[in-house]
PDB file of C-alpha atoms in Angstrom:
ATOM      1  CA  ALA A  40      15.092  23.918  36.923  1.00 55.00           C
ATOM      2  CA  ARG A  41      12.145  23.855  34.539  1.00 59.00           C
ATOM      3  CA  PRO A  42       8.996  22.089  35.708  1.00 60.00           C
ATOM      4  CA  GLN A  43       8.598  18.650  34.175  1.00 63.00           C
ATOM      5  CA  GLU A  44       6.482  18.824  31.035  1.00 62.00           C
ATOM      6  CA  ARG A  45       3.518  16.501  30.922  1.00 61.00           C
ATOM      7  CA  SER A  46       2.024  14.910  27.854  1.00 61.00           C
ATOM      8  CA  ILE A  47      -1.289  13.183  27.416  1.00 73.00           C
ATOM      9  CA  LEU A  48       0.562  10.211  25.922  1.00 75.00           C
ATOM     10  CA  ASN A  49       3.796   8.885  27.324  1.00 85.00           C
ATOM     11  CA  ALA A  50       6.510   7.720  24.908  1.00 85.00           C
ATOM     12  CA  HIS A  51       5.425   4.071  25.104  1.00 87.00           C
ATOM     13  CA  ASP A  52       1.763   4.845  24.380  1.00 86.00           C
ATOM     14  CA  ASN A  53       2.710   7.203  21.550  1.00 81.00           C
ATOM     15  CA  GLU A  54       4.857   4.464  19.997  1.00 85.00           C
ATOM     16  CA  LEU A  55       2.000   1.989  20.418  1.00 85.00           C
ATOM     17  CA  LEU A  56      -0.389   4.327  18.589  1.00 83.00           C
ATOM     18  CA  THR A  57       1.870   5.508  15.784  1.00 84.00           C
ATOM     19  CA  GLN A  58       3.732   2.403  14.603  1.00 88.00           C
ATOM     20  CA  THR A  59       1.890   0.658  11.771  1.00 88.00           C
ATOM     21  CA  SER A  60       4.418  -1.857  10.459  1.00 90.00           C
ATOM     22  CA  ARG A  61       3.705  -5.578  10.436  1.00 91.00           C
ATOM     23  CA  GLY A  62       3.485  -7.046  13.936  1.00 93.00           C
ATOM     24  CA  THR A  63       2.505  -3.815  15.722  1.00 93.00           C
ATOM     25  CA  PRO A  64      -0.899  -3.419  17.423  1.00 93.00           C
ATOM     26  CA  THR A  65      -1.992  -0.405  15.358  1.00 90.00           C
ATOM     27  CA  GLY A  66      -0.562  -1.920  12.181  1.00 92.00           C
ATOM     28  CA  GLY A  67      -2.452  -5.143  12.856  1.00 94.00           C
ATOM     29  CA  TYR A  68      -5.671  -3.215  13.403  1.00 94.00           C
ATOM     30  CA  LEU A  69      -5.396  -0.925  10.358  1.00 92.00           C
ATOM     31  CA  ARG A  70      -4.487  -3.863   8.106  1.00 95.00           C
ATOM     32  CA  ARG A  71      -7.974  -5.300   8.660  1.00 96.00           C
ATOM     33  CA  PHE A  72      -9.509  -2.581   6.475  1.00 97.00           C
ATOM     34  CA  TRP A  73      -9.261  -1.783   2.788  1.00 97.00           C
ATOM     35  CA  THR A  74      -6.771   1.052   2.348  1.00 95.00           C
ATOM     36  CA  PRO A  75      -6.810   3.469  -0.604  1.00 95.00           C
ATOM     37  CA  PHE A  76      -3.206   3.781  -1.763  1.00 95.00           C
ATOM     38  CA  LEU A  77      -3.057   4.969  -5.384  1.00 97.00           C
ATOM     39  CA  LEU A  78      -5.234   6.791  -7.851  1.00 97.00           C
ATOM     40  CA  SER A  79      -6.206   4.561 -10.771  1.00 96.00           C
ATOM     41  CA  ARG A  80      -4.605   7.011 -13.185  1.00 96.00           C
ATOM     42  CA  GLU A  81      -1.214   6.529 -11.509  1.00 96.00           C
ATOM     43  CA  LEU A  82      -1.080   3.059 -13.102  1.00 96.00           C
ATOM     44  CA  PRO A  83      -2.569   4.235 -16.393  1.00 94.00           C
ATOM     45  CA  ALA A  84      -2.395   1.215 -18.664  1.00 96.00           C
ATOM     46  CA  PRO A  85      -1.595  -2.493 -18.774  1.00 97.00           C
ATOM     47  CA  ASP A  86       2.147  -3.159 -18.683  1.00 97.00           C
ATOM     48  CA  SER A  87       2.901   0.462 -17.709  1.00 96.00           C
ATOM     49  CA  ALA A  88       5.861   1.264 -15.476  1.00 96.00           C
ATOM     50  CA  PRO A  89       5.704  -0.083 -11.901  1.00 97.00           C
ATOM     51  CA  MET A  90       5.459   2.319  -8.944  1.00 97.00           C
ATOM     52  CA  ARG A  91       7.206   2.323  -5.591  1.00 97.00           C
ATOM     53  CA  VAL A  92       4.755   2.316  -2.699  1.00 96.00           C
ATOM     54  CA  GLN A  93       5.332   2.499   1.028  1.00 94.00           C
ATOM     55  CA  LEU A  94       2.299   1.328   2.920  1.00 93.00           C
ATOM     56  CA  MET A  95       2.158   0.762   6.663  1.00 91.00           C
ATOM     57  CA  GLY A  96       5.922   0.567   6.933  1.00 90.00           C
ATOM     58  CA  GLU A  97       6.362  -1.867   4.038  1.00 95.00           C
ATOM     59  CA  ALA A  98       8.336  -1.184   0.884  1.00 97.00           C
ATOM     60  CA  LEU A  99       6.160  -2.445  -1.980  1.00 98.00           C
ATOM     61  CA  VAL A 100       5.833  -2.204  -5.750  1.00 98.00           C
ATOM     62  CA  ALA A 101       2.521  -1.702  -7.571  1.00 98.00           C
ATOM     63  CA  PHE A 102       1.962  -2.587 -11.223  1.00 98.00           C
ATOM     64  CA  ARG A 103      -0.891  -3.105 -13.687  1.00 98.00           C
ATOM     65  CA  ASP A 104      -0.449  -6.355 -15.585  1.00 98.00           C
ATOM     66  CA  THR A 105      -1.239  -7.153 -19.210  1.00 97.00           C
ATOM     67  CA  ASN A 106      -4.852  -8.002 -18.295  1.00 97.00           C
ATOM     68  CA  GLY A 107      -5.349  -4.735 -16.358  1.00 97.00           C
ATOM     69  CA  ARG A 108      -5.170  -6.347 -12.903  1.00 98.00           C
ATOM     70  CA  VAL A 109      -3.253  -4.427 -10.237  1.00 98.00           C
ATOM     71  CA  GLY A 110      -0.512  -6.168  -8.312  1.00 98.00           C
ATOM     72  CA  LEU A 111       0.944  -4.977  -5.007  1.00 98.00           C
ATOM     73  CA  VAL A 112       4.019  -7.027  -4.132  1.00 98.00           C
ATOM     74  CA  GLN A 113       7.100  -6.905  -1.940  1.00 98.00           C
ATOM     75  CA  ALA A 114       9.762  -4.579  -3.296  1.00 98.00           C
ATOM     76  CA  ALA A 115      12.642  -7.063  -3.552  1.00 97.00           C
ATOM     77  CA  CYS A 116      12.995 -10.245  -5.557  1.00 97.00           C
ATOM     78  CA  PRO A 117      13.765 -13.070  -3.113  1.00 94.00           C
ATOM     79  CA  HIS A 118      16.521 -14.469  -5.341  1.00 92.00           C
ATOM     80  CA  ARG A 119      19.163 -11.724  -5.080  1.00 90.00           C
ATOM     81  CA  ARG A 120      17.085  -8.938  -3.474  1.00 92.00           C
ATOM     82  CA  ALA A 121      17.050  -6.851  -6.663  1.00 95.00           C
ATOM     83  CA  SER A 122      14.364  -4.161  -6.662  1.00 96.00           C
ATOM     84  CA  LEU A 123      11.247  -5.162  -8.569  1.00 97.00           C
ATOM     85  CA  PHE A 124      10.647  -1.459  -9.195  1.00 97.00           C
ATOM     86  CA  TRP A 125      13.212  -1.810 -11.990  1.00 97.00           C
ATOM     87  CA  GLY A 126      11.442  -4.926 -13.257  1.00 96.00           C
ATOM     88  CA  ARG A 127       9.859  -5.270 -16.679  1.00 96.00           C
ATOM     89  CA  ASN A 128       6.081  -5.319 -16.549  1.00 97.00           C
ATOM     90  CA  GLU A 129       5.257  -7.726 -19.373  1.00 96.00           C
ATOM     91  CA  GLU A 130       3.113 -10.668 -20.420  1.00 96.00           C
ATOM     92  CA  GLY A 131       1.051 -10.973 -17.229  1.00 96.00           C
ATOM     93  CA  GLY A 132       3.706 -10.281 -14.623  1.00 97.00           C
ATOM     94  CA  LEU A 133       6.591  -8.284 -13.279  1.00 97.00           C
ATOM     95  CA  ARG A 134       9.970  -9.671 -14.382  1.00 97.00           C
ATOM     96  CA  CYS A 135      13.039  -9.069 -12.205  1.00 96.00           C
ATOM     97  CA  VAL A 136      15.797  -7.496 -14.295  1.00 94.00           C
ATOM     98  CA  TYR A 137      18.552  -9.451 -12.531  1.00 93.00           C
ATOM     99  CA  HIS A 138      17.769 -13.063 -13.523  1.00 94.00           C
ATOM    100  CA  GLY A 139      14.334 -12.766 -15.128  1.00 95.00           C
ATOM    101  CA  TRP A 140      12.186 -14.370 -12.448  1.00 96.00           C
ATOM    102  CA  LYS A 141       8.632 -13.199 -13.115  1.00 97.00           C
ATOM    103  CA  TYR A 142       5.814 -12.762 -10.574  1.00 98.00           C
ATOM    104  CA  ASP A 143       2.090 -12.351 -11.163  1.00 98.00           C
ATOM    105  CA  VAL A 144      -0.322 -10.191  -9.134  1.00 98.00           C
ATOM    106  CA  THR A 145      -0.773 -12.998  -6.592  1.00 98.00           C
ATOM    107  CA  GLY A 146       2.976 -13.157  -5.915  1.00 98.00           C
ATOM    108  CA  ALA A 147       3.397 -16.533  -7.650  1.00 98.00           C
ATOM    109  CA  CYS A 148       6.581 -17.025  -9.635  1.00 97.00           C
ATOM    110  CA  VAL A 149       5.297 -17.761 -13.147  1.00 97.00           C
ATOM    111  CA  ASP A 150       8.592 -17.885 -15.053  1.00 96.00           C
ATOM    112  CA  MET A 151      12.172 -18.744 -14.173  1.00 95.00           C
ATOM    113  CA  PRO A 152      14.213 -18.649 -17.410  1.00 94.00           C
ATOM    114  CA  SER A 153      17.401 -19.987 -15.796  1.00 90.00           C
ATOM    115  CA  GLU A 154      15.717 -23.291 -14.878  1.00 91.00           C
ATOM    116  CA  PRO A 155      15.227 -26.192 -17.292  1.00 91.00           C
ATOM    117  CA  GLU A 156      11.739 -26.427 -18.776  1.00 88.00           C
ATOM    118  CA  ALA A 157      10.986 -29.598 -16.793  1.00 90.00           C
ATOM    119  CA  SER A 158      11.924 -27.936 -13.486  1.00 93.00           C
ATOM    120  CA  ASN A 159       9.163 -27.179 -10.969  1.00 93.00           C
ATOM    121  CA  PHE A 160      11.332 -24.895  -8.826  1.00 93.00           C
ATOM    122  CA  LYS A 161       9.335 -21.797  -9.828  1.00 90.00           C
ATOM    123  CA  ASP A 162       6.232 -23.403  -8.314  1.00 94.00           C
ATOM    124  CA  LYS A 163       7.967 -23.305  -4.908  1.00 94.00           C
ATOM    125  CA  VAL A 164       8.683 -19.556  -5.010  1.00 95.00           C
ATOM    126  CA  LYS A 165       6.098 -16.985  -3.916  1.00 97.00           C
ATOM    127  CA  ILE A 166       6.539 -13.388  -2.817  1.00 98.00           C
ATOM    128  CA  THR A 167       4.342 -11.313  -0.533  1.00 97.00           C
ATOM    129  CA  ALA A 168       1.421  -9.921  -2.500  1.00 98.00           C
ATOM    130  CA  TYR A 169      -1.704  -8.146  -1.306  1.00 98.00           C
ATOM    131  CA  PRO A 170      -5.215  -8.205  -2.797  1.00 98.00           C
ATOM    132  CA  THR A 171      -6.202  -5.038  -4.630  1.00 98.00           C
ATOM    133  CA  VAL A 172      -9.383  -3.579  -6.076  1.00 98.00           C
ATOM    134  CA  ASP A 173      -9.478  -0.771  -8.641  1.00 97.00           C
ATOM    135  CA  ARG A 174     -12.792   1.021  -8.147  1.00 96.00           C
ATOM    136  CA  GLY A 175     -14.050   4.576  -8.113  1.00 96.00           C
ATOM    137  CA  GLY A 176     -10.816   5.968  -9.545  1.00 96.00           C
ATOM    138  CA  VAL A 177      -8.911   4.611  -6.529  1.00 97.00           C
ATOM    139  CA  ILE A 178      -6.804   1.486  -6.056  1.00 98.00           C
ATOM    140  CA  TRP A 179      -7.467  -0.179  -2.698  1.00 98.00           C
ATOM    141  CA  ALA A 180      -5.322  -2.770  -0.913  1.00 98.00           C
ATOM    142  CA  TYR A 181      -6.012  -5.209   1.883  1.00 98.00           C
ATOM    143  CA  LEU A 182      -2.953  -6.038   4.000  1.00 98.00           C
ATOM    144  CA  GLY A 183      -4.588  -8.108   6.731  1.00 97.00           C
ATOM    145  CA  PRO A 184      -5.322 -11.804   7.265  1.00 96.00           C
ATOM    146  CA  ARG A 185      -6.943 -13.277   4.141  1.00 95.00           C
ATOM    147  CA  ASP A 186      -9.496 -15.245   6.133  1.00 97.00           C
ATOM    148  CA  GLU A 187     -10.746 -12.006   7.710  1.00 96.00           C
ATOM    149  CA  MET A 188     -10.844  -9.861   4.556  1.00 97.00           C
ATOM    150  CA  PRO A 189     -13.983  -7.699   4.572  1.00 97.00           C
ATOM    151  CA  GLU A 190     -15.938  -6.551   1.547  1.00 97.00           C
ATOM    152  CA  LEU A 191     -14.779  -3.276   0.014  1.00 96.00           C
ATOM    153  CA  PRO A 192     -16.744  -0.421   1.641  1.00 94.00           C
ATOM    154  CA  GLU A 193     -19.807   0.551  -0.396  1.00 93.00           C
ATOM    155  CA  PHE A 194     -19.298   4.286  -0.645  1.00 94.00           C
ATOM    156  CA  PRO A 195     -21.889   5.792  -3.039  1.00 94.00           C
ATOM    157  CA  TRP A 196     -19.240   7.656  -5.049  1.00 94.00           C
ATOM    158  CA  LEU A 197     -17.462   4.420  -6.026  1.00 94.00           C
ATOM    159  CA  ASP A 198     -20.020   3.665  -8.731  1.00 93.00           C
ATOM    160  CA  LEU A 199     -20.532   7.161 -10.100  1.00 94.00           C
ATOM    161  CA  PRO A 200     -19.418   7.882 -13.660  1.00 93.00           C
ATOM    162  CA  ASP A 201     -16.044   9.644 -13.899  1.00 90.00           C
ATOM    163  CA  ALA A 202     -17.769  12.885 -14.955  1.00 93.00           C
ATOM    164  CA  TYR A 203     -19.536  13.030 -11.564  1.00 95.00           C
ATOM    165  CA  ARG A 204     -16.547  12.184  -9.416  1.00 93.00           C
ATOM    166  CA  TYR A 205     -13.328  14.051  -8.628  1.00 93.00           C
ATOM    167  CA  VAL A 206     -10.641  11.972  -6.948  1.00 93.00           C
ATOM    168  CA  THR A 207      -7.447  13.450  -5.587  1.00 93.00           C
ATOM    169  CA  LYS A 208      -4.847  12.535  -3.010  1.00 90.00           C
ATOM    170  CA  ARG A 209      -2.628  14.367  -0.607  1.00 85.00           C
ATOM    171  CA  ILE A 210       0.592  13.074   0.887  1.00 81.00           C
ATOM    172  CA  GLU A 211       0.584  13.700   4.620  1.00 78.00           C
ATOM    173  CA  THR A 212       3.698  12.614   6.497  1.00 79.00           C
ATOM    174  CA  THR A 213       1.977  11.576   9.678  1.00 77.00           C
ATOM    175  CA  ASN A 214       0.307   8.635  11.319  1.00 74.00           C
ATOM    176  CA  TRP A 215      -3.233   8.109   9.986  1.00 73.00           C
ATOM    177  CA  VAL A 216      -4.771   7.842  13.473  1.00 76.00           C
ATOM    178  CA  GLN A 217      -3.144  11.121  14.524  1.00 76.00           C
ATOM    179  CA  ALA A 218      -4.274  12.816  11.300  1.00 80.00           C
ATOM    180  CA  LEU A 219      -7.839  11.648  11.873  1.00 80.00           C
ATOM    181  CA  GLU A 220      -7.764  12.918  15.449  1.00 80.00           C
ATOM    182  CA  GLY A 221      -6.448  16.287  14.254  1.00 81.00           C
ATOM    183  CA  GLY A 222      -9.153  16.485  11.618  1.00 82.00           C
ATOM    184  CA  ILE A 223     -12.014  15.989  14.048  1.00 87.00           C
ATOM    185  CA  ASP A 224     -10.473  18.227  16.737  1.00 84.00           C
ATOM    186  CA  SER A 225     -11.932  21.542  15.619  1.00 80.00           C
ATOM    187  CA  ALA A 226     -10.785  23.390  18.773  1.00 83.00           C
ATOM    188  CA  HIS A 227      -7.140  23.365  17.707  1.00 80.00           C
ATOM    189  CA  SER A 228      -7.795  25.299  14.476  1.00 77.00           C
ATOM    190  CA  ASN A 229      -8.267  28.636  16.220  1.00 79.00           C
ATOM    191  CA  PHE A 230      -4.842  28.358  17.803  1.00 79.00           C
ATOM    192  CA  LEU A 231      -2.547  26.159  15.745  1.00 78.00           C
ATOM    193  CA  HIS A 232      -3.663  27.426  12.336  1.00 76.00           C
ATOM    194  CA  ALA A 233      -4.366  31.041  13.293  1.00 76.00           C
ATOM    195  CA  ARG A 234      -1.989  33.891  12.486  1.00 68.00           C
ATOM    196  CA  LEU A 235      -0.335  35.187  15.593  1.00 59.00           C
ATOM    197  CA  ASP A 236       0.534  38.555  14.058  1.00 65.00           C
ATOM    198  CA  ALA A 237      -3.024  39.422  13.005  1.00 57.00           C
TER     199      ALA A 237
END
């Protein structure tokens, strides 16, 4: 029989560290910080096509409205669960293609064409929406409690002219905490990233 392998983290602790969806300890912690999630150029102009975004285990849709504000909202319309990714980004909001319900960047339903004009039903409908800031060529989101929302970090490069700043992104299919730990652990580079046949 093989000797039992030991790990620094047991399965429970690994799960505790790596799960970032709503209601998890790490997810709750990371949601208390502004998170960069898109490059500004990925939502190039007002009323441009929406983008699918998965952020901390949540399926979301990002869009830039007619006034240039960025919205980050839940992916499905609450009416019939149609994907808002297919919605029309027009006249200050994202309109669901199924029945035309339209949501602004705050998640408020601002138009419900199937209701009579005197109806106030649209005022009772709101979808999950997160605050965003477009600064420094990056779009940032805050997914935590609104009453604990911090100021956006004041990194010096955020206010530099575009000619003095180069912003890029890399998709890394891993947990952010584990990626950070790997990045500061310089000892592993000589072994994990070295060529064994050299």
